[in-house]
Short mmCIF file of C-alpha atoms in Angstrom, two decimals:
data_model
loop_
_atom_site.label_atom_id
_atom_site.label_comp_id
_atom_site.label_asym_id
_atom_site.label_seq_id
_atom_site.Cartn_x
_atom_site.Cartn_y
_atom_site.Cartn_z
CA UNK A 381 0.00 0.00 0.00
CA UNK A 382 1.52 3.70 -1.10
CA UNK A 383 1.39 6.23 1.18
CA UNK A 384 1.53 9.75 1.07
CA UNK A 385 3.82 11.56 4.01
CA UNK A 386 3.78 14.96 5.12
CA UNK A 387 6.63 16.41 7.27
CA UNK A 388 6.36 20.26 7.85
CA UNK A 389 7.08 22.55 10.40
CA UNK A 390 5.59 26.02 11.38
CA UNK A 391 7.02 29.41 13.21
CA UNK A 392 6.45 28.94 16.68
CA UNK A 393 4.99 32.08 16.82
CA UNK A 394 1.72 30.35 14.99
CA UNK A 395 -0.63 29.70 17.39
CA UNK A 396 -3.50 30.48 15.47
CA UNK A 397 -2.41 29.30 12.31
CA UNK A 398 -1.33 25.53 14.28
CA UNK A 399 -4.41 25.22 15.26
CA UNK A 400 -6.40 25.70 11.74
CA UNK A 401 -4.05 23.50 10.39
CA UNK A 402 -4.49 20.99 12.61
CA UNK A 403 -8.24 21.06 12.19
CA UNK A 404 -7.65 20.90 8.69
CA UNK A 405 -5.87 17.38 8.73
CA UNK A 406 -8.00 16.03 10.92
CA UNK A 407 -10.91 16.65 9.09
CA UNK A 408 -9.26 15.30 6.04
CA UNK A 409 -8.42 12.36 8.09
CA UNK A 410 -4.81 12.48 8.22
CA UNK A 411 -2.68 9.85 10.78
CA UNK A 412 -0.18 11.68 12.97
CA UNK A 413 2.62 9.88 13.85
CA UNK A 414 4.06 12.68 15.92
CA UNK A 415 3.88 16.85 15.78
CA UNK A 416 4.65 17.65 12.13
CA UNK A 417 4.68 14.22 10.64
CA UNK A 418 1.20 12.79 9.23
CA UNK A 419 -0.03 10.07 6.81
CA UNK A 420 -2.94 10.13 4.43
CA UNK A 421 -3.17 7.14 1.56
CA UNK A 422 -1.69 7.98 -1.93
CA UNK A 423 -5.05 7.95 -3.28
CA UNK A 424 -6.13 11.03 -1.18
CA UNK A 425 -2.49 12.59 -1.34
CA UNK A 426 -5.03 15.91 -2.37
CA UNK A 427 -6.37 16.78 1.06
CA UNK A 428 -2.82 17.69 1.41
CA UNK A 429 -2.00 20.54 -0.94
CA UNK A 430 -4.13 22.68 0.97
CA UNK A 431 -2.05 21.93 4.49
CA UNK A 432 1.09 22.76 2.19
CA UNK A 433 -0.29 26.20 1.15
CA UNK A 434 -1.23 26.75 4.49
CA UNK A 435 2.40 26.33 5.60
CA UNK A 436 3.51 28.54 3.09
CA UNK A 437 1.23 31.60 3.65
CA UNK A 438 2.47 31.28 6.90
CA UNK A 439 6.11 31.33 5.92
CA UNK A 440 6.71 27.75 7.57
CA UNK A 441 7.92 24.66 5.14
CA UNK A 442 5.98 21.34 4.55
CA UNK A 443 7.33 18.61 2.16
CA UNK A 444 5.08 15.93 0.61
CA UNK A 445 6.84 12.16 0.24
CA UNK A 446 5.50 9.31 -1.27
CA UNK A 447 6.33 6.13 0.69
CA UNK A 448 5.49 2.09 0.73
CA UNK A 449 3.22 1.38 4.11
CA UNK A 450 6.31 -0.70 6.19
CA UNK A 451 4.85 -4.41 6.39
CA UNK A 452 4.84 -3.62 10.41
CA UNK A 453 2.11 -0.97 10.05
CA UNK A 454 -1.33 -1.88 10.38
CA UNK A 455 -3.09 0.65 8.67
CA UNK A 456 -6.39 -0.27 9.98
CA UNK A 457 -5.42 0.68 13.23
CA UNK A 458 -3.44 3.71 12.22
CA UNK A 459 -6.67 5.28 10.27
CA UNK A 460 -9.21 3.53 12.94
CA UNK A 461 -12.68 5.58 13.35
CA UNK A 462 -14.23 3.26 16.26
CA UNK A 463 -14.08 6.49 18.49
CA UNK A 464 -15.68 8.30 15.89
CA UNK A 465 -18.52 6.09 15.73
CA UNK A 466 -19.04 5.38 18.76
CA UNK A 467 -19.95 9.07 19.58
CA UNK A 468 -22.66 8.88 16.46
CA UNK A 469 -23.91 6.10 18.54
CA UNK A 470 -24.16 8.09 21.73
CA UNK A 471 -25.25 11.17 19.72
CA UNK A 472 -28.57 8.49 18.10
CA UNK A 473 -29.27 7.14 21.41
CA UNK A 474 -29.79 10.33 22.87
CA UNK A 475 -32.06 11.97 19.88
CA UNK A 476 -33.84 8.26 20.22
CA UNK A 477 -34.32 8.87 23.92
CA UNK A 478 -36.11 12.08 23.43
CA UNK A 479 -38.14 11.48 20.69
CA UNK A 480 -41.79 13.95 20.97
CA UNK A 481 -44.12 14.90 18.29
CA UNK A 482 -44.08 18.46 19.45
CA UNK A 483 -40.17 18.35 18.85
CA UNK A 484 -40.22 17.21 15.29
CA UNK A 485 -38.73 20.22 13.35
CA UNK A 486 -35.88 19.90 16.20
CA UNK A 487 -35.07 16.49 15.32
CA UNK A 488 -35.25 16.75 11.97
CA UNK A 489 -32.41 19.79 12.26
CA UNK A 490 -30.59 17.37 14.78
CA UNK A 491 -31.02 14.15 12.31
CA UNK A 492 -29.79 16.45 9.57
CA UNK A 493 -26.81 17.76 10.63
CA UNK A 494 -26.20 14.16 12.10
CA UNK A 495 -26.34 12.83 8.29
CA UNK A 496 -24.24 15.45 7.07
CA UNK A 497 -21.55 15.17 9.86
CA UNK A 498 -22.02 11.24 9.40
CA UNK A 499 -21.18 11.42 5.35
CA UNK A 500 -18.36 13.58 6.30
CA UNK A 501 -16.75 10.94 8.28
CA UNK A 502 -17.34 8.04 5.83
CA UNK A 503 -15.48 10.02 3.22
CA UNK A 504 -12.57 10.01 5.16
CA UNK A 505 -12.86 6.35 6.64
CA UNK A 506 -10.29 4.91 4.39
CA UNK A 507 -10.31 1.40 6.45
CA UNK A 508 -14.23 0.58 6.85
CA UNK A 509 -15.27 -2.14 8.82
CA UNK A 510 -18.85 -3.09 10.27
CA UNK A 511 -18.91 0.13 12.75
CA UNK A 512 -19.66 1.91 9.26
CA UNK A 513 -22.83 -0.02 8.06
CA UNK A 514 -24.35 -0.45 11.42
CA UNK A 515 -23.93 3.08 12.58
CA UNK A 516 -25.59 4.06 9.05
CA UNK A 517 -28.87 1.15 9.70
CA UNK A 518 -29.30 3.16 13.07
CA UNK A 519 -29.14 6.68 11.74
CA UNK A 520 -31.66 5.21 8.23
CA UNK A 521 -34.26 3.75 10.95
CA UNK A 522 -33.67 6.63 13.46
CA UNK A 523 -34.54 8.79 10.28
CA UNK A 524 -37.78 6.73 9.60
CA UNK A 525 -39.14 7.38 13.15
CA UNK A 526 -38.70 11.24 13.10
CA UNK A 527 -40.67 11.03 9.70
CA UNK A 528 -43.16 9.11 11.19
CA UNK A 529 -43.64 11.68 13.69
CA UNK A 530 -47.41 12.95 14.05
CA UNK A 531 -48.21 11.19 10.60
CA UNK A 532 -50.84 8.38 10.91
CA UNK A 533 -50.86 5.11 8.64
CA UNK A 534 -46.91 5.69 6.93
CA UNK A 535 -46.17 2.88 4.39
CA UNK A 536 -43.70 0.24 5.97
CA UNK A 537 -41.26 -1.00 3.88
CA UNK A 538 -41.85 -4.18 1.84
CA UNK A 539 -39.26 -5.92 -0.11
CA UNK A 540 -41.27 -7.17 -3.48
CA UNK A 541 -39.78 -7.45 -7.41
CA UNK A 542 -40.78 -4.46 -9.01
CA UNK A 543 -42.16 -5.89 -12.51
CA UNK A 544 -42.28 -3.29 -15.70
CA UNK A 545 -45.96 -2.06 -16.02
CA UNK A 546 -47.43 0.08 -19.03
CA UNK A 547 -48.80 3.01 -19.12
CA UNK A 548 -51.50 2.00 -21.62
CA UNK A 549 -52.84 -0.51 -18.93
CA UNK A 550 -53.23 2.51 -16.62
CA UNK A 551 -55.55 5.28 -18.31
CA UNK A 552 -58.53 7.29 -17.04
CA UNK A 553 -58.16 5.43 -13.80
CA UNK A 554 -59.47 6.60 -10.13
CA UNK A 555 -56.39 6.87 -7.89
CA UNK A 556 -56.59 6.90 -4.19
CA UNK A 557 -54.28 7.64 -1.19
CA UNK A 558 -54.23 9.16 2.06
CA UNK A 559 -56.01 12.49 2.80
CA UNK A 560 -53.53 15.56 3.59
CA UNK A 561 -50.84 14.03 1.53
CA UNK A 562 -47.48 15.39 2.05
CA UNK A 563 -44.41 15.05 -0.10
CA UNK A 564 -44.69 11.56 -1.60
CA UNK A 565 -48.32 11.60 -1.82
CA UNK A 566 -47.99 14.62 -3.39
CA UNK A 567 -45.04 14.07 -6.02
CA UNK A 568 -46.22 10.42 -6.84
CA UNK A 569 -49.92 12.26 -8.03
CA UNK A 570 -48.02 14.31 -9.95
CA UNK A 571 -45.90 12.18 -11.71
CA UNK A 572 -49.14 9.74 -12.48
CA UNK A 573 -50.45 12.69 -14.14
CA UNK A 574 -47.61 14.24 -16.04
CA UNK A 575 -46.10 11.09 -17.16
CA UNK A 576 -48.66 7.90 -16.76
CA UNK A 577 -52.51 8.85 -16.53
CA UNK A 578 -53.08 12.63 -17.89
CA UNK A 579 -56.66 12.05 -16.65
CA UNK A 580 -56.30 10.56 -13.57
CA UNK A 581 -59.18 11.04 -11.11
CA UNK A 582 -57.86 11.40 -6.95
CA UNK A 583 -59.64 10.37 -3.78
CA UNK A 584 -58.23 11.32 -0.44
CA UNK A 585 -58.75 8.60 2.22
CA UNK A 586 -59.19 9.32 5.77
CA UNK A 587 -57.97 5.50 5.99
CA UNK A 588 -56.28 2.96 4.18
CA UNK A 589 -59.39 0.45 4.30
CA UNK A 590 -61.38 2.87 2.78
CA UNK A 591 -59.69 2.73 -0.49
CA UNK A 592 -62.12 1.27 -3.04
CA UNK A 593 -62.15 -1.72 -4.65
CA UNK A 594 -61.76 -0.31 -8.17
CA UNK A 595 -59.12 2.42 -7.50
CA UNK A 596 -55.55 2.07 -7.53
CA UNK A 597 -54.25 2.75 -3.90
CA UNK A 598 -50.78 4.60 -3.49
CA UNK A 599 -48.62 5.33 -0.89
CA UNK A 600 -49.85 3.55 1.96
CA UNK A 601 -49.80 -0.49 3.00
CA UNK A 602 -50.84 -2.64 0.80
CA UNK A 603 -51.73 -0.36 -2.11
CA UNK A 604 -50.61 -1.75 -5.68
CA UNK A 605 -47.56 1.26 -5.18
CA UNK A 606 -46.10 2.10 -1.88
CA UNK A 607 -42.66 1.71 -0.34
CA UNK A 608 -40.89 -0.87 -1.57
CA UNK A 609 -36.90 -2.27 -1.53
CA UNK A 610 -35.72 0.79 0.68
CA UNK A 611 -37.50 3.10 -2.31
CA UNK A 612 -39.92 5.62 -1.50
CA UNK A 613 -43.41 5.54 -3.40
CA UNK A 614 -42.38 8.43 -6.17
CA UNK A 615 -39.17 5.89 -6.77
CA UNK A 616 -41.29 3.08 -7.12
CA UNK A 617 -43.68 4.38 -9.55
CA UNK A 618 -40.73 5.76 -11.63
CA UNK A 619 -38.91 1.77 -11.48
CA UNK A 620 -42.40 0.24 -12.66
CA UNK A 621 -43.01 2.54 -15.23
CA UNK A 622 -39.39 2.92 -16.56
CA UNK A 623 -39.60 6.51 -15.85
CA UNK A 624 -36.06 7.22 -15.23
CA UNK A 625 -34.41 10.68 -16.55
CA UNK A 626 -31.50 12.91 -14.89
CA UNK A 627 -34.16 15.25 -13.99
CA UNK A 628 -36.79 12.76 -12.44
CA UNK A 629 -34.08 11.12 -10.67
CA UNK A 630 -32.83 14.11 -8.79
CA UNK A 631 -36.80 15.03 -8.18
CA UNK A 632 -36.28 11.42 -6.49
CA UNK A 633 -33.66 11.99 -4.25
CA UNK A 634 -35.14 15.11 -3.30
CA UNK A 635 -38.71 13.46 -2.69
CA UNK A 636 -36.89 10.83 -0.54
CA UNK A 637 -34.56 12.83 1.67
CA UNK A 638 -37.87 14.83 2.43
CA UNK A 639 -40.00 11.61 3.14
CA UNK A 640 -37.94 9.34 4.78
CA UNK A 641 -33.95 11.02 5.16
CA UNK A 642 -31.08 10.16 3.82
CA UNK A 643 -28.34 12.21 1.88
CA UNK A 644 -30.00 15.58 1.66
CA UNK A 645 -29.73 17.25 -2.20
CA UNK A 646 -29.59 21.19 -2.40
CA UNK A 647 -32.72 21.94 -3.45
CA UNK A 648 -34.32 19.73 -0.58
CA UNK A 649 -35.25 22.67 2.13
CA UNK A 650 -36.43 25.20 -0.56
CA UNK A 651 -39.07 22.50 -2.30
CA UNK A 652 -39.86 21.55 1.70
CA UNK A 653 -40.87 24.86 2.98
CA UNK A 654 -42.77 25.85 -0.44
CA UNK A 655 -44.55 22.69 0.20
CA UNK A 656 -45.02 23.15 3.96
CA UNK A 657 -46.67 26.67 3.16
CA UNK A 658 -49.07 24.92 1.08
CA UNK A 659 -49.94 22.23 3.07
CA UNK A 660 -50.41 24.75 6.13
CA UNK A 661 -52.75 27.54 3.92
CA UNK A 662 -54.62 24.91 2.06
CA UNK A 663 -57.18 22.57 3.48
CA UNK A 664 -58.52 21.26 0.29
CA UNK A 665 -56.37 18.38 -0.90
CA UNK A 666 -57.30 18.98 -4.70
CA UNK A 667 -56.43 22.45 -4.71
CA UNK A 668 -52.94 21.87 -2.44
CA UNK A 669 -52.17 19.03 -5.35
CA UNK A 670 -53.12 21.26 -7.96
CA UNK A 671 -50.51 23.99 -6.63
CA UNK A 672 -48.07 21.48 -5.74
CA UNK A 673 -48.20 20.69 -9.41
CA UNK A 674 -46.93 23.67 -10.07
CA UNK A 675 -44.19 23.43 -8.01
CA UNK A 676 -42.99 20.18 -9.49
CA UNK A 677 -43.31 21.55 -12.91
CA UNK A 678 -41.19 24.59 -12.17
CA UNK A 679 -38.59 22.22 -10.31
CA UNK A 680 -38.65 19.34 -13.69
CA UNK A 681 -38.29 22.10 -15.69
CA UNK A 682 -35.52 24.00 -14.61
CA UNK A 683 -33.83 20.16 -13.95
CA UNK A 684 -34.19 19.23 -17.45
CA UNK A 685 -32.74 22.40 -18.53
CA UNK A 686 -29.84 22.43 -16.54
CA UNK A 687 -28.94 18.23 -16.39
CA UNK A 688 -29.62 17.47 -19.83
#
């Protein structure tokens, strides 16, 4: 294994600048093996050219060596993040512990920042092991329980095979889901209508077992399309129907950080508090999808204009 070796030194004057410095290598996840001397892989040699400007600007020296790892060296151990880990553990516990309806908005800031400061670790985790993927299953379902927060009959998650459908199989149909829908509810009807049934009819639900026999359920348990193989609803409806474009597929990611969490896209907290005005002005779930409509034809627009 090639490694990359920085050795500098700075003016001992350099308090301030030390200490920036130092931040800086950590967070690029640099090894020390003692004041001056650190260790990244060759791969990520990068994350160093910044530390050497650094150095420079401050009129101190830093020297960049490529070197083999010495067969003594376990790197595992040199680049280990166990401690790191175990303080997203302590940091989900607590947010689990605490967990209130009232506090939602809080946790989903907390959860947030958790993800981002979570993705920022795995990038420099150059050595995974299991601490990685269980840490990440705890912060997924920890971000499934905040979204379930004060929302009433949420889709579970069903692993199925998600067979092609056609579109010609699925015109001028009645389509039903849950009154007050929020973001999947709300991007799945429009995607029916822009790209599957132009003349689809809705029905709100004020229960699941109310759906009728002769509609096609969305978006809740047991409906013909809900959450299925870790996708939300808007996901699965685009797999089924082979709906699949740059745009749509960032409209995805979006729709699924909003629903459920995960790796949060830019445009995620603009679309979410258009859509939480809406839903809070609104009480008629025809005219809130109507607007929403809108909103997702602005966002497809501008996508397709700028991805493709």
């Amino acid at each position: 294994m090639k490694l990359s070796l920085l050795i500098s030194s700075l003016p001992s004057q350099s308090t301030t600048a030390r200490m920036r410095i130092w931040r800086s290598l950590k967070s690029n996840g640099a090894a020390t093996l003692r004041d001056g001397v650190y260790l990244l892989p060759e791969v990520h040699s990068e994350k160093f050219e910044s530390v050497v400007n650094d150095h420079l600007n401050e009129h101190g020296h830093a020297y960049i060596f490529q070197t083999e790892a010495p067969e003594n060296v376990d790197l595992t151990q040199l680049f280990d993040r166990t401690r790191e880990y175990e303080e997203f553990k302590t940091e989900i516990s607590q947010i689990q512990n605490t967990l209130k309806e009232s506090k939602k908005k809080e946790h989903l800031k907390q959860i947030r920042k958790l993800r981002k400061n979570l993705n920022s670790l795995i990038e420099i985790d150059f050595y995974p092991n299991a601490n990685q993927s269980k840490i990440l299953n705890e912060l997924t379902r920890l971000e499934y329980a905040i979204a379930r927060l004060g929302e009433y009959d949420e889709p579970n998650n069903f692993e199925q095979q998600l067979n092609t459908l056609f579109k010609q199989d699925f015109q001028n149909k009645v389509w039903a889901t849950r009154k007050r829908p929020w973001i999947d509810r709300l991007a799945s009807a429009w995607i029916i209508q822009k790209f599957v049934d132009p003349q689809a009819k809705f029905i709100w639900l004020e229960h699941p077992n109310d759906c009728p026999h002769d509609a096609l359920g969305f978006d809740f348990d047991h409906a013909q399309f809900t959450h299925m193989n870790n996708l939300v609803t808007f996901e699965v409806l685009m797999n089924r129907f082979e709906l699949q474009n740059p745009a749509l597929n960032k409209i995805a990611k979006i729709v699924h950080f909003l629903d459920v969490g995960g790796n949060e896209p830019a445009e995620a907290l603009g679309i979410e508090k258009v859509l939480q005005g809406l839903r809070s002005t609104i009480t008629n779930d025809d005219q809130l999808l109507h607007l929403s409509n809108h909103i997702f034809d602005g966002l497809y627009a501008d996508l397709q204009r700028n991805l493709t």
